[in-house]
Amino acid sequence: MGGPGGPGGPGGPMRLGPPGRWWDDPEFIKKLGLSDDQQKKMDEIFNTNRLKLIDLFAAVQKEEAIMEPLVAADPPDENKLLAQIDRVAQARAELEKANARMLLGIRRQLTHEQWLKLKAERPPMHGPMRGMGPRGGGPGSGPDGSGPPRD
């Protein structure tokens, strides 16, 4: 999922592999040696979390939309703006946590060797989230497994 900062936030989403449903990609299936059972479990995890991630992504967009006129006001009401910034940050945090839980569930389906192969496929990430995997657009890909929604 990508996000308004996508499931992930402004810094981009945490991602295990390439954007989207990489476990359905024949090339990755072969490279990682994924079994049909692993793919099925990953699909179940994705589908179980998908609607919640869509709702959380929409909540972030809603809070950001509420914030827009507060930022544009001249002069801005600092107390209202700061309170809304907190609501946007909270909505983004909820989205990021839900996305991270889903990705962790998907990762648990991989063997250690498959995880190492998948890590080798990802470009290096720098910064405090380095070990979690690159996130470029909210939850790595959109709630439907497509490209990343962005802020």
mmCIF file with all atom_site columns, C-alpha atoms in Angstrom:
data_model
loop_
_atom_site.group_PDB
_atom_site.id
_atom_site.type_symbol
_atom_site.label_atom_id
_atom_site.label_alt_id
_atom_site.label_comp_id
_atom_site.label_asym_id
_atom_site.label_entity_id
_atom_site.label_seq_id
_atom_site.pdbx_PDB_ins_code
_atom_site.Cartn_x
_atom_site.Cartn_y
_atom_site.Cartn_z
_atom_site.occupancy
_atom_site.B_iso_or_equiv
_atom_site.pdbx_formal_charge
_atom_site.auth_seq_id
_atom_site.auth_comp_id
_atom_site.auth_asym_id
_atom_site.auth_atom_id
_atom_site.pdbx_PDB_model_num
ATOM 1   C CA . MET A 1 1   ? 0.000  0.000   0.000   1.00 0.00 ? 1   MET A CA 1
ATOM 2   C CA . GLY A 1 2   ? 1.244  3.384   -0.722  1.00 0.00 ? 2   GLY A CA 1
ATOM 3   C CA . GLY A 1 3   ? -0.084 6.246   0.996   1.00 0.00 ? 3   GLY A CA 1
ATOM 4   C CA . PRO A 1 4   ? -0.495 9.770   1.782   1.00 0.00 ? 4   PRO A CA 1
ATOM 5   C CA . GLY A 1 5   ? 2.770  9.053   2.795   1.00 0.00 ? 5   GLY A CA 1
ATOM 6   C CA . GLY A 1 6   ? 0.900  5.891   1.924   1.00 0.00 ? 6   GLY A CA 1
ATOM 7   C CA . PRO A 1 7   ? 0.674  3.210   4.332   1.00 0.00 ? 7   PRO A CA 1
ATOM 8   C CA . GLY A 1 8   ? 3.912  4.391   5.311   1.00 0.00 ? 8   GLY A CA 1
ATOM 9   C CA . GLY A 1 9   ? 3.688  8.085   5.567   1.00 0.00 ? 9   GLY A CA 1
ATOM 10  C CA . PRO A 1 10  ? 5.761  10.850  4.133   1.00 0.00 ? 10  PRO A CA 1
ATOM 11  C CA . GLY A 1 11  ? 8.939  8.852   4.328   1.00 0.00 ? 11  GLY A CA 1
ATOM 12  C CA . GLY A 1 12  ? 7.385  6.208   2.165   1.00 0.00 ? 12  GLY A CA 1
ATOM 13  C CA . PRO A 1 13  ? 6.148  2.738   2.966   1.00 0.00 ? 13  PRO A CA 1
ATOM 14  C CA . MET A 1 14  ? 7.930  -0.170  4.468   1.00 0.00 ? 14  MET A CA 1
ATOM 15  C CA . ARG A 1 15  ? 8.216  -2.781  1.798   1.00 0.00 ? 15  ARG A CA 1
ATOM 16  C CA . LEU A 1 16  ? 9.383  -6.380  1.690   1.00 0.00 ? 16  LEU A CA 1
ATOM 17  C CA . GLY A 1 17  ? 9.891  -6.674  -2.039  1.00 0.00 ? 17  GLY A CA 1
ATOM 18  C CA . PRO A 1 18  ? 8.996  -4.788  -5.180  1.00 0.00 ? 18  PRO A CA 1
ATOM 19  C CA . PRO A 1 19  ? 5.758  -2.783  -5.256  1.00 0.00 ? 19  PRO A CA 1
ATOM 20  C CA . GLY A 1 20  ? 2.512  -4.655  -5.451  1.00 0.00 ? 20  GLY A CA 1
ATOM 21  C CA . ARG A 1 21  ? 1.827  -8.344  -5.007  1.00 0.00 ? 21  ARG A CA 1
ATOM 22  C CA . TRP A 1 22  ? 5.349  -9.502  -5.810  1.00 0.00 ? 22  TRP A CA 1
ATOM 23  C CA . TRP A 1 23  ? 4.576  -13.021 -4.563  1.00 0.00 ? 23  TRP A CA 1
ATOM 24  C CA . ASP A 1 24  ? 2.307  -13.432 -7.619  1.00 0.00 ? 24  ASP A CA 1
ATOM 25  C CA . ASP A 1 25  ? 5.092  -12.440 -10.045 1.00 0.00 ? 25  ASP A CA 1
ATOM 26  C CA . PRO A 1 26  ? 6.356  -15.556 -11.884 1.00 0.00 ? 26  PRO A CA 1
ATOM 27  C CA . GLU A 1 27  ? 9.923  -14.208 -11.861 1.00 0.00 ? 27  GLU A CA 1
ATOM 28  C CA . PHE A 1 28  ? 9.916  -13.742 -8.075  1.00 0.00 ? 28  PHE A CA 1
ATOM 29  C CA . ILE A 1 29  ? 8.165  -17.051 -7.514  1.00 0.00 ? 29  ILE A CA 1
ATOM 30  C CA . LYS A 1 30  ? 10.995 -18.749 -9.353  1.00 0.00 ? 30  LYS A CA 1
ATOM 31  C CA . LYS A 1 31  ? 13.819 -16.670 -7.802  1.00 0.00 ? 31  LYS A CA 1
ATOM 32  C CA . LEU A 1 32  ? 12.589 -17.247 -4.276  1.00 0.00 ? 32  LEU A CA 1
ATOM 33  C CA . GLY A 1 33  ? 11.249 -20.749 -4.790  1.00 0.00 ? 33  GLY A CA 1
ATOM 34  C CA . LEU A 1 34  ? 7.836  -19.852 -3.354  1.00 0.00 ? 34  LEU A CA 1
ATOM 35  C CA . SER A 1 35  ? 5.430  -22.738 -2.900  1.00 0.00 ? 35  SER A CA 1
ATOM 36  C CA . ASP A 1 36  ? 1.758  -22.585 -3.845  1.00 0.00 ? 36  ASP A CA 1
ATOM 37  C CA . ASP A 1 37  ? 0.935  -22.768 -0.138  1.00 0.00 ? 37  ASP A CA 1
ATOM 38  C CA . GLN A 1 38  ? 3.162  -19.775 0.647   1.00 0.00 ? 38  GLN A CA 1
ATOM 39  C CA . GLN A 1 39  ? 1.542  -17.748 -2.129  1.00 0.00 ? 39  GLN A CA 1
ATOM 40  C CA . LYS A 1 40  ? -1.926 -18.702 -0.917  1.00 0.00 ? 40  LYS A CA 1
ATOM 41  C CA . LYS A 1 41  ? -1.101 -17.656 2.664   1.00 0.00 ? 41  LYS A CA 1
ATOM 42  C CA . MET A 1 42  ? 0.390  -14.355 1.465   1.00 0.00 ? 42  MET A CA 1
ATOM 43  C CA . ASP A 1 43  ? -2.749 -13.681 -0.581  1.00 0.00 ? 43  ASP A CA 1
ATOM 44  C CA . GLU A 1 44  ? -4.900 -14.435 2.471   1.00 0.00 ? 44  GLU A CA 1
ATOM 45  C CA . ILE A 1 45  ? -2.871 -12.045 4.628   1.00 0.00 ? 45  ILE A CA 1
ATOM 46  C CA . PHE A 1 46  ? -3.032 -9.341  1.966   1.00 0.00 ? 46  PHE A CA 1
ATOM 47  C CA . ASN A 1 47  ? -6.780 -9.769  1.410   1.00 0.00 ? 47  ASN A CA 1
ATOM 48  C CA . THR A 1 48  ? -7.515 -9.870  5.133   1.00 0.00 ? 48  THR A CA 1
ATOM 49  C CA . ASN A 1 49  ? -5.756 -6.528  5.636   1.00 0.00 ? 49  ASN A CA 1
ATOM 50  C CA . ARG A 1 50  ? -6.629 -4.774  2.393   1.00 0.00 ? 50  ARG A CA 1
ATOM 51  C CA . LEU A 1 51  ? -9.937 -3.151  3.402   1.00 0.00 ? 51  LEU A CA 1
ATOM 52  C CA . LYS A 1 52  ? -8.551 -1.918  6.704   1.00 0.00 ? 52  LYS A CA 1
ATOM 53  C CA . LEU A 1 53  ? -5.583 -0.365  4.908   1.00 0.00 ? 53  LEU A CA 1
ATOM 54  C CA . ILE A 1 54  ? -7.895 1.300   2.385   1.00 0.00 ? 54  ILE A CA 1
ATOM 55  C CA . ASP A 1 55  ? -9.952 2.770   5.246   1.00 0.00 ? 55  ASP A CA 1
ATOM 56  C CA . LEU A 1 56  ? -6.853 3.953   7.093   1.00 0.00 ? 56  LEU A CA 1
ATOM 57  C CA . PHE A 1 57  ? -5.463 5.502   3.914   1.00 0.00 ? 57  PHE A CA 1
ATOM 58  C CA . ALA A 1 58  ? -8.772 7.336   3.419   1.00 0.00 ? 58  ALA A CA 1
ATOM 59  C CA . ALA A 1 59  ? -8.621 8.540   7.039   1.00 0.00 ? 59  ALA A CA 1
ATOM 60  C CA . VAL A 1 60  ? -5.204 10.077  6.376   1.00 0.00 ? 60  VAL A CA 1
ATOM 61  C CA . GLN A 1 61  ? -6.509 11.783  3.246   1.00 0.00 ? 61  GLN A CA 1
ATOM 62  C CA . LYS A 1 62  ? -9.514 13.112  5.180   1.00 0.00 ? 62  LYS A CA 1
ATOM 63  C CA . GLU A 1 63  ? -7.364 14.549  7.972   1.00 0.00 ? 63  GLU A CA 1
ATOM 64  C CA . GLU A 1 64  ? -5.025 16.131  5.409   1.00 0.00 ? 64  GLU A CA 1
ATOM 65  C CA . ALA A 1 65  ? -8.023 17.647  3.593   1.00 0.00 ? 65  ALA A CA 1
ATOM 66  C CA . ILE A 1 66  ? -9.259 19.137  6.869   1.00 0.00 ? 66  ILE A CA 1
ATOM 67  C CA . MET A 1 67  ? -5.806 20.594  7.448   1.00 0.00 ? 67  MET A CA 1
ATOM 68  C CA . GLU A 1 68  ? -5.507 22.302  4.028   1.00 0.00 ? 68  GLU A CA 1
ATOM 69  C CA . PRO A 1 69  ? -7.743 25.314  4.763   1.00 0.00 ? 69  PRO A CA 1
ATOM 70  C CA . LEU A 1 70  ? -6.153 25.680  8.198   1.00 0.00 ? 70  LEU A CA 1
ATOM 71  C CA . VAL A 1 71  ? -2.734 25.994  6.547   1.00 0.00 ? 71  VAL A CA 1
ATOM 72  C CA . ALA A 1 72  ? -4.070 28.348  3.866   1.00 0.00 ? 72  ALA A CA 1
ATOM 73  C CA . ALA A 1 73  ? -5.796 30.674  6.357   1.00 0.00 ? 73  ALA A CA 1
ATOM 74  C CA . ASP A 1 74  ? -4.269 34.148  6.681   1.00 0.00 ? 74  ASP A CA 1
ATOM 75  C CA . PRO A 1 75  ? -3.449 34.353  9.472   1.00 0.00 ? 75  PRO A CA 1
ATOM 76  C CA . PRO A 1 76  ? -3.563 30.687  10.460  1.00 0.00 ? 76  PRO A CA 1
ATOM 77  C CA . ASP A 1 77  ? -5.120 29.755  13.791  1.00 0.00 ? 77  ASP A CA 1
ATOM 78  C CA . GLU A 1 78  ? -2.065 28.131  15.323  1.00 0.00 ? 78  GLU A CA 1
ATOM 79  C CA . ASN A 1 79  ? -3.957 26.163  17.981  1.00 0.00 ? 79  ASN A CA 1
ATOM 80  C CA . LYS A 1 80  ? -6.381 24.641  15.452  1.00 0.00 ? 80  LYS A CA 1
ATOM 81  C CA . LEU A 1 81  ? -3.570 23.949  12.995  1.00 0.00 ? 81  LEU A CA 1
ATOM 82  C CA . LEU A 1 82  ? -1.354 22.245  15.571  1.00 0.00 ? 82  LEU A CA 1
ATOM 83  C CA . ALA A 1 83  ? -4.260 20.111  16.787  1.00 0.00 ? 83  ALA A CA 1
ATOM 84  C CA . GLN A 1 84  ? -5.002 19.067  13.193  1.00 0.00 ? 84  GLN A CA 1
ATOM 85  C CA . ILE A 1 85  ? -1.333 18.288  12.554  1.00 0.00 ? 85  ILE A CA 1
ATOM 86  C CA . ASP A 1 86  ? -1.533 15.909  15.513  1.00 0.00 ? 86  ASP A CA 1
ATOM 87  C CA . ARG A 1 87  ? -4.623 14.236  13.995  1.00 0.00 ? 87  ARG A CA 1
ATOM 88  C CA . VAL A 1 88  ? -2.860 13.839  10.641  1.00 0.00 ? 88  VAL A CA 1
ATOM 89  C CA . ALA A 1 89  ? 0.202  12.377  12.353  1.00 0.00 ? 89  ALA A CA 1
ATOM 90  C CA . GLN A 1 90  ? -1.957 9.943   14.344  1.00 0.00 ? 90  GLN A CA 1
ATOM 91  C CA . ALA A 1 91  ? -3.828 8.816   11.227  1.00 0.00 ? 91  ALA A CA 1
ATOM 92  C CA . ARG A 1 92  ? -0.522 8.256   9.422   1.00 0.00 ? 92  ARG A CA 1
ATOM 93  C CA . ALA A 1 93  ? 0.845  6.303   12.390  1.00 0.00 ? 93  ALA A CA 1
ATOM 94  C CA . GLU A 1 94  ? -2.207 4.017   12.434  1.00 0.00 ? 94  GLU A CA 1
ATOM 95  C CA . LEU A 1 95  ? -1.825 3.405   8.718   1.00 0.00 ? 95  LEU A CA 1
ATOM 96  C CA . GLU A 1 96  ? 1.880  2.659   9.050   1.00 0.00 ? 96  GLU A CA 1
ATOM 97  C CA . LYS A 1 97  ? 1.357  0.247   11.939  1.00 0.00 ? 97  LYS A CA 1
ATOM 98  C CA . ALA A 1 98  ? -1.361 -1.667  10.110  1.00 0.00 ? 98  ALA A CA 1
ATOM 99  C CA . ASN A 1 99  ? 0.797  -1.896  6.993   1.00 0.00 ? 99  ASN A CA 1
ATOM 100 C CA . ALA A 1 100 ? 3.803  -3.057  9.014   1.00 0.00 ? 100 ALA A CA 1
ATOM 101 C CA . ARG A 1 101 ? 1.716  -5.777  10.704  1.00 0.00 ? 101 ARG A CA 1
ATOM 102 C CA . MET A 1 102 ? 0.532  -7.006  7.310   1.00 0.00 ? 102 MET A CA 1
ATOM 103 C CA . LEU A 1 103 ? 4.045  -7.045  5.874   1.00 0.00 ? 103 LEU A CA 1
ATOM 104 C CA . LEU A 1 104 ? 5.359  -8.861  8.915   1.00 0.00 ? 104 LEU A CA 1
ATOM 105 C CA . GLY A 1 105 ? 2.678  -11.506 8.422   1.00 0.00 ? 105 GLY A CA 1
ATOM 106 C CA . ILE A 1 106 ? 3.737  -11.895 4.800   1.00 0.00 ? 106 ILE A CA 1
ATOM 107 C CA . ARG A 1 107 ? 7.397  -12.058 5.781   1.00 0.00 ? 107 ARG A CA 1
ATOM 108 C CA . ARG A 1 108 ? 6.636  -14.847 8.267   1.00 0.00 ? 108 ARG A CA 1
ATOM 109 C CA . GLN A 1 109 ? 5.638  -17.019 5.308   1.00 0.00 ? 109 GLN A CA 1
ATOM 110 C CA . LEU A 1 110 ? 9.191  -16.935 3.943   1.00 0.00 ? 110 LEU A CA 1
ATOM 111 C CA . THR A 1 111 ? 11.982 -19.272 4.926   1.00 0.00 ? 111 THR A CA 1
ATOM 112 C CA . HIS A 1 112 ? 15.240 -17.722 6.106   1.00 0.00 ? 112 HIS A CA 1
ATOM 113 C CA . GLU A 1 113 ? 16.844 -18.464 2.731   1.00 0.00 ? 113 GLU A CA 1
ATOM 114 C CA . GLN A 1 114 ? 13.916 -16.895 0.848   1.00 0.00 ? 114 GLN A CA 1
ATOM 115 C CA . TRP A 1 115 ? 14.115 -13.807 3.062   1.00 0.00 ? 115 TRP A CA 1
ATOM 116 C CA . LEU A 1 116 ? 17.820 -13.426 2.290   1.00 0.00 ? 116 LEU A CA 1
ATOM 117 C CA . LYS A 1 117 ? 17.112 -13.725 -1.457  1.00 0.00 ? 117 LYS A CA 1
ATOM 118 C CA . LEU A 1 118 ? 14.321 -11.171 -1.219  1.00 0.00 ? 118 LEU A CA 1
ATOM 119 C CA . LYS A 1 119 ? 16.520 -8.749  0.729   1.00 0.00 ? 119 LYS A CA 1
ATOM 120 C CA . ALA A 1 120 ? 19.161 -9.073  -1.980  1.00 0.00 ? 120 ALA A CA 1
ATOM 121 C CA . GLU A 1 121 ? 16.570 -7.957  -4.568  1.00 0.00 ? 121 GLU A CA 1
ATOM 122 C CA . ARG A 1 122 ? 15.850 -4.678  -2.773  1.00 0.00 ? 122 ARG A CA 1
ATOM 123 C CA . PRO A 1 123 ? 17.908 -1.539  -3.236  1.00 0.00 ? 123 PRO A CA 1
ATOM 124 C CA . PRO A 1 124 ? 19.758 -0.471  -0.088  1.00 0.00 ? 124 PRO A CA 1
ATOM 125 C CA . MET A 1 125 ? 17.924 1.900   2.221   1.00 0.00 ? 125 MET A CA 1
ATOM 126 C CA . HIS A 1 126 ? 19.579 4.548   4.299   1.00 0.00 ? 126 HIS A CA 1
ATOM 127 C CA . GLY A 1 127 ? 18.450 6.083   7.546   1.00 0.00 ? 127 GLY A CA 1
ATOM 128 C CA . PRO A 1 128 ? 16.744 4.905   10.724  1.00 0.00 ? 128 PRO A CA 1
ATOM 129 C CA . MET A 1 129 ? 14.342 2.488   8.982   1.00 0.00 ? 129 MET A CA 1
ATOM 130 C CA . ARG A 1 130 ? 17.216 0.830   7.116   1.00 0.00 ? 130 ARG A CA 1
ATOM 131 C CA . GLY A 1 131 ? 16.521 -2.697  8.321   1.00 0.00 ? 131 GLY A CA 1
ATOM 132 C CA . MET A 1 132 ? 12.815 -2.556  7.528   1.00 0.00 ? 132 MET A CA 1
ATOM 133 C CA . GLY A 1 133 ? 13.042 -2.274  3.761   1.00 0.00 ? 133 GLY A CA 1
ATOM 134 C CA . PRO A 1 134 ? 12.601 0.579   1.327   1.00 0.00 ? 134 PRO A CA 1
ATOM 135 C CA . ARG A 1 135 ? 9.373  2.441   1.259   1.00 0.00 ? 135 ARG A CA 1
ATOM 136 C CA . GLY A 1 136 ? 8.919  4.860   -1.439  1.00 0.00 ? 136 GLY A CA 1
ATOM 137 C CA . GLY A 1 137 ? 5.264  5.609   -1.620  1.00 0.00 ? 137 GLY A CA 1
ATOM 138 C CA . GLY A 1 138 ? 2.759  4.518   0.825   1.00 0.00 ? 138 GLY A CA 1
ATOM 139 C CA . PRO A 1 139 ? 2.405  1.086   1.694   1.00 0.00 ? 139 PRO A CA 1
ATOM 140 C CA . GLY A 1 140 ? 4.872  0.081   -0.916  1.00 0.00 ? 140 GLY A CA 1
ATOM 141 C CA . SER A 1 141 ? 1.978  -0.118  -3.165  1.00 0.00 ? 141 SER A CA 1
ATOM 142 C CA . GLY A 1 142 ? -1.600 0.967   -3.134  1.00 0.00 ? 142 GLY A CA 1
ATOM 143 C CA . PRO A 1 143 ? -4.230 -0.786  -1.049  1.00 0.00 ? 143 PRO A CA 1
ATOM 144 C CA . ASP A 1 144 ? -5.187 -2.804  -4.112  1.00 0.00 ? 144 ASP A CA 1
ATOM 145 C CA . GLY A 1 145 ? -1.638 -3.995  -4.709  1.00 0.00 ? 145 GLY A CA 1
ATOM 146 C CA . SER A 1 146 ? -1.065 -1.404  -7.406  1.00 0.00 ? 146 SER A CA 1
ATOM 147 C CA . GLY A 1 147 ? 1.384  1.485   -7.488  1.00 0.00 ? 147 GLY A CA 1
ATOM 148 C CA . PRO A 1 148 ? 2.078  3.585   -4.431  1.00 0.00 ? 148 PRO A CA 1
ATOM 149 C CA . PRO A 1 149 ? -0.297 6.393   -3.476  1.00 0.00 ? 149 PRO A CA 1
ATOM 150 C CA . ARG A 1 150 ? 1.695  9.412   -2.312  1.00 0.00 ? 150 ARG A CA 1
ATOM 151 C CA . ASP A 1 151 ? 1.184  12.593  -0.288  1.00 0.00 ? 151 ASP A CA 1
#
